[in-house]
mmCIF file of C-alpha atoms in Angstrom:
data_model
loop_
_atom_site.group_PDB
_atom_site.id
_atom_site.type_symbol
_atom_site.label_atom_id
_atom_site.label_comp_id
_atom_site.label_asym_id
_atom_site.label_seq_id
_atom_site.Cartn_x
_atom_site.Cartn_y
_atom_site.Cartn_z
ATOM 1 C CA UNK A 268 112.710 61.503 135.959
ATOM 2 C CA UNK A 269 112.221 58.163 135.936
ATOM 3 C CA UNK A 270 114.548 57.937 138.977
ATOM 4 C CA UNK A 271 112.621 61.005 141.330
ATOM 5 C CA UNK A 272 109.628 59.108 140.386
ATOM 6 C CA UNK A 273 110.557 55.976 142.021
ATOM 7 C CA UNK A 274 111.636 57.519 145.304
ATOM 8 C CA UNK A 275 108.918 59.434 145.919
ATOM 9 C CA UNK A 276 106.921 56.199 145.636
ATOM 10 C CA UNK A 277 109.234 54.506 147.793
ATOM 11 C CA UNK A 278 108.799 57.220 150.017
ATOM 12 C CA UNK A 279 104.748 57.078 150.373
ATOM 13 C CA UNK A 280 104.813 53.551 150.688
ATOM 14 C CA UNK A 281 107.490 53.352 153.041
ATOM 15 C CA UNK A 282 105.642 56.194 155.166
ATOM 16 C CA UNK A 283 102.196 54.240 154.722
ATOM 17 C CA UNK A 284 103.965 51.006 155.711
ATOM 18 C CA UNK A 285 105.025 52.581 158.999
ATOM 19 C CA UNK A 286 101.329 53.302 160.340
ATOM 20 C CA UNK A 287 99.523 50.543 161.882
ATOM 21 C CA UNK A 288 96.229 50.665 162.511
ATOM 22 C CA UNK A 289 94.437 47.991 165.501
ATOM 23 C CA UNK A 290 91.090 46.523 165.475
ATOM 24 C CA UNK A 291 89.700 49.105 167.958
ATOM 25 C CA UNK A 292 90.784 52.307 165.484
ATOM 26 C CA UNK A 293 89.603 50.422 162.530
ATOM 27 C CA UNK A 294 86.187 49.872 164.376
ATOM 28 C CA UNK A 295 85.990 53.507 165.675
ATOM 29 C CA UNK A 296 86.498 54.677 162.000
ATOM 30 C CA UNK A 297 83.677 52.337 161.000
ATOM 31 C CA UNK A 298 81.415 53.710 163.131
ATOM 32 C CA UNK A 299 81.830 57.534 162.615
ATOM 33 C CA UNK A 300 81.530 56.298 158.909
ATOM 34 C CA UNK A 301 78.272 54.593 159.528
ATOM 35 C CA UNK A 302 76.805 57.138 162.326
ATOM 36 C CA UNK A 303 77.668 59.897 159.283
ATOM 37 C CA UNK A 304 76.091 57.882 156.405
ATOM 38 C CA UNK A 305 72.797 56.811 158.346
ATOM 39 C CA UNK A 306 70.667 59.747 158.106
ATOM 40 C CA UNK A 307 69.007 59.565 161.504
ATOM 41 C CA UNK A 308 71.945 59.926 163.291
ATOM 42 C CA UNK A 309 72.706 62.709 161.709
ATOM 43 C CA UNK A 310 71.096 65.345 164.435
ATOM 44 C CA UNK A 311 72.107 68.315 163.280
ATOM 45 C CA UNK A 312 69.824 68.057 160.517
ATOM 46 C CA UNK A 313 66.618 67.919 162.484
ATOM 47 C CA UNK A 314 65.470 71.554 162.434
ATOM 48 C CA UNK A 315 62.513 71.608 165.735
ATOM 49 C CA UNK A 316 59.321 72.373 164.738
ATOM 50 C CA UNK A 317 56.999 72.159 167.776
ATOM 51 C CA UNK A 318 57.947 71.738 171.915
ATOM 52 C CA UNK A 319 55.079 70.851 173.262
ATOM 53 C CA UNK A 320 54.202 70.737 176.878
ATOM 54 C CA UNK A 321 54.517 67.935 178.268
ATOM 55 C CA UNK A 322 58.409 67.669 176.835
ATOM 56 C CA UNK A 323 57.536 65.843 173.772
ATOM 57 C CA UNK A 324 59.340 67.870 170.705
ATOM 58 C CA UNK A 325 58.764 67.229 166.728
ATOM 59 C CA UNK A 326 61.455 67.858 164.182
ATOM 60 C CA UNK A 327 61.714 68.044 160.377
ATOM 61 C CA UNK A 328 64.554 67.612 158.035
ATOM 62 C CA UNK A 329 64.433 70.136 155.831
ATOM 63 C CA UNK A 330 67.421 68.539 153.219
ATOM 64 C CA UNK A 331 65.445 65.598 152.375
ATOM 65 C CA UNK A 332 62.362 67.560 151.233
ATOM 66 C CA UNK A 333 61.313 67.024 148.437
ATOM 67 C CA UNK A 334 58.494 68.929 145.852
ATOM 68 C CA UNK A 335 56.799 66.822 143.063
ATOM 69 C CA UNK A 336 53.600 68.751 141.649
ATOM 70 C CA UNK A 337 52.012 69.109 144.822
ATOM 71 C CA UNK A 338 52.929 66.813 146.986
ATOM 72 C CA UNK A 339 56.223 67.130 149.550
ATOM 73 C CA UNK A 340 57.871 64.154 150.626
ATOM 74 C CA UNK A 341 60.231 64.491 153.742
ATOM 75 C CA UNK A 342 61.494 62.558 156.739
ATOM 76 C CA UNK A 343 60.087 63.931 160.251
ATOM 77 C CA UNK A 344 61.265 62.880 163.956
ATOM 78 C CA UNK A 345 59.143 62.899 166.610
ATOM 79 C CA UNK A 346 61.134 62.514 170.211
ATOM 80 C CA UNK A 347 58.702 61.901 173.479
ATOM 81 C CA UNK A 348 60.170 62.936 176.793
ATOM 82 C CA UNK A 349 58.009 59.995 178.497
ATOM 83 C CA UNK A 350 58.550 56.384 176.896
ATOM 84 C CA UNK A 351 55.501 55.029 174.615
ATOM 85 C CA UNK A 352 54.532 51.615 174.027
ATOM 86 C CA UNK A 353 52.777 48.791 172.812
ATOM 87 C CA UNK A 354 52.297 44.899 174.095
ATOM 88 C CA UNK A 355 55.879 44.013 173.883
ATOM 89 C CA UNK A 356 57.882 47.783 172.697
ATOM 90 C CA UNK A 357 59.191 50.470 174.094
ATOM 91 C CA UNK A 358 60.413 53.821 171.963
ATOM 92 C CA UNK A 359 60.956 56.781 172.789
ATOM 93 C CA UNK A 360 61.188 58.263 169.169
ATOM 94 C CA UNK A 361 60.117 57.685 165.919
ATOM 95 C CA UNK A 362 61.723 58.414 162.426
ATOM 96 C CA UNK A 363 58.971 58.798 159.694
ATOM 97 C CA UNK A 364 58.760 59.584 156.441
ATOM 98 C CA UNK A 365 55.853 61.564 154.914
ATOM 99 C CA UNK A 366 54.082 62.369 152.160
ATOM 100 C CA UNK A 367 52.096 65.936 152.288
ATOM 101 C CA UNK A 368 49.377 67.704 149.982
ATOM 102 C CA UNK A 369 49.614 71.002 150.783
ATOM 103 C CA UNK A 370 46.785 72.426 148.934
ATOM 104 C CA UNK A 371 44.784 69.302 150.695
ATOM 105 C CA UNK A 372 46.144 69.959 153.787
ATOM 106 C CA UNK A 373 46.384 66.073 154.290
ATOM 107 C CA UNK A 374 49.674 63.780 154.879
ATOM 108 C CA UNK A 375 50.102 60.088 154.990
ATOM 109 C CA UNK A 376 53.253 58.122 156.662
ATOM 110 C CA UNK A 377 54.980 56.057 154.040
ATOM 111 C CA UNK A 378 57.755 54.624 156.320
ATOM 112 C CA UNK A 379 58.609 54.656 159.945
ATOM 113 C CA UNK A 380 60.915 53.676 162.417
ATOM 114 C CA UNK A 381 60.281 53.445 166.100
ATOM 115 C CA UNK A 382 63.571 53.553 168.355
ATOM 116 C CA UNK A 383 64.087 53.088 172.008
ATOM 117 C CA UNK A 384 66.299 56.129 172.058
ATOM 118 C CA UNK A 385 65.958 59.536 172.118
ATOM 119 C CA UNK A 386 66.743 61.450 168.586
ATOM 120 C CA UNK A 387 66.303 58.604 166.529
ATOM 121 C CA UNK A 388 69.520 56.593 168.553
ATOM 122 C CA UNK A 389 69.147 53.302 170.004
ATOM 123 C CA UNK A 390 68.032 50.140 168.800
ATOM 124 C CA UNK A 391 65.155 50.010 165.877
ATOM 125 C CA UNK A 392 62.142 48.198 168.010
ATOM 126 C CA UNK A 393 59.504 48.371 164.973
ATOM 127 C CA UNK A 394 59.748 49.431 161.648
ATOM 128 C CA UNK A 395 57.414 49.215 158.799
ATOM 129 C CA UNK A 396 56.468 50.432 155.241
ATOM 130 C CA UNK A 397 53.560 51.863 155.390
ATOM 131 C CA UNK A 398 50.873 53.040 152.342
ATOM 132 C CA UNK A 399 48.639 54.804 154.956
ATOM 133 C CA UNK A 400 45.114 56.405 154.432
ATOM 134 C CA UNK A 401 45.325 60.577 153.881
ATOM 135 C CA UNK A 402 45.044 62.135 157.302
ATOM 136 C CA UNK A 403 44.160 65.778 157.894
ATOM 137 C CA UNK A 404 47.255 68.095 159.159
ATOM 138 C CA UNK A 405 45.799 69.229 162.476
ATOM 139 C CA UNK A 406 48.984 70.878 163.325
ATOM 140 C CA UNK A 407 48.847 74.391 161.805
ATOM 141 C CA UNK A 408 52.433 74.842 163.064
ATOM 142 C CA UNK A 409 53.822 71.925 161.171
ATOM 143 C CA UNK A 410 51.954 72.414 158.539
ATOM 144 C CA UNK A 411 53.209 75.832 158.026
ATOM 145 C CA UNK A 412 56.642 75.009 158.387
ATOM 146 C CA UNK A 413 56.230 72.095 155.545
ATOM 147 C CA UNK A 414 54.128 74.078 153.341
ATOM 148 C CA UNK A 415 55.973 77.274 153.557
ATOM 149 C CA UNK A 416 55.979 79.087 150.662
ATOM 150 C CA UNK A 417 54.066 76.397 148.343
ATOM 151 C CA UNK A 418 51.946 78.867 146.625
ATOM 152 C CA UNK A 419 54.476 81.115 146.126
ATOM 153 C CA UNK A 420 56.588 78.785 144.014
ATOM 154 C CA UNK A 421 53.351 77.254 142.062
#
């Protein structure tokens, strides 16, 4: 036994010694890793809420909402077709996350991220923590699509 056991270890390490790995495949691994563990690049989980016309979309992530008495806390990704901007940035989407009173029918932005990508890619150009003032949801289709269902599950 004690025999079989030592060859197949020889085996596995002998196999395992025979694969070499270079920088480059060691640095594409590293990325897929990180591009799969940061959850804006993840853009199959952005589920689009709203196209509006002028090519500007908004998208919610339905697997990081989150219910506590009646509040819902999620992460929302707005994407403008046209580049927006301050003094000194550019973006062309921004990663936020949210806080939402659904009986209120009033939100406020806790985080965001501003990228000059589209889809949340791209370089971060502004980010901040926010504790915001509650703002009205003037978007009945957004609204709908956060609070769906609220009352039923009360």
């Amino acid at each position: 036994m004690d025999n079989l056991m030592k060859q197949s270890c020889f085996q596995l390490t002998s196999v395992l010694g025979s694969i070499s790995f270079n920088k480059s495949t060691l640095l594409i691994f590293a990325f897929f890793l990180l591009m799969f563990e940061n959850p804006t690049f993840a853009a199959t989980r952005w589920a689009l809420i709203q196209q509006q016309g002028n090519g500007d979309r908004v998208f919610i992530d339905h697997k990081s909402k989150l219910r506590v008495g009646n509040m819902i806390t999620l992460w929302m990704l707005e994407d403008y077709r046209n580049a927006q901007q301050d003094y000194t940035r550019r973006w062309y989407s921004v990663a936020s996350k949210n806080i939402f009173d659904c009986p209120g029918r009033v939100f406020r932005r806790i985080h965001t991220s501003h990228y000059n990508g589209s889809m949340g890619f791209g370089q971060i150009v502004r980010a901040r923590l926010l504790n915001s003032k509650w703002k009205p949801v003037t978007n009945g289709k957004l609204f709908a699509a956060i609070c769906e269902g609220f009352k039923k599950d009360q």
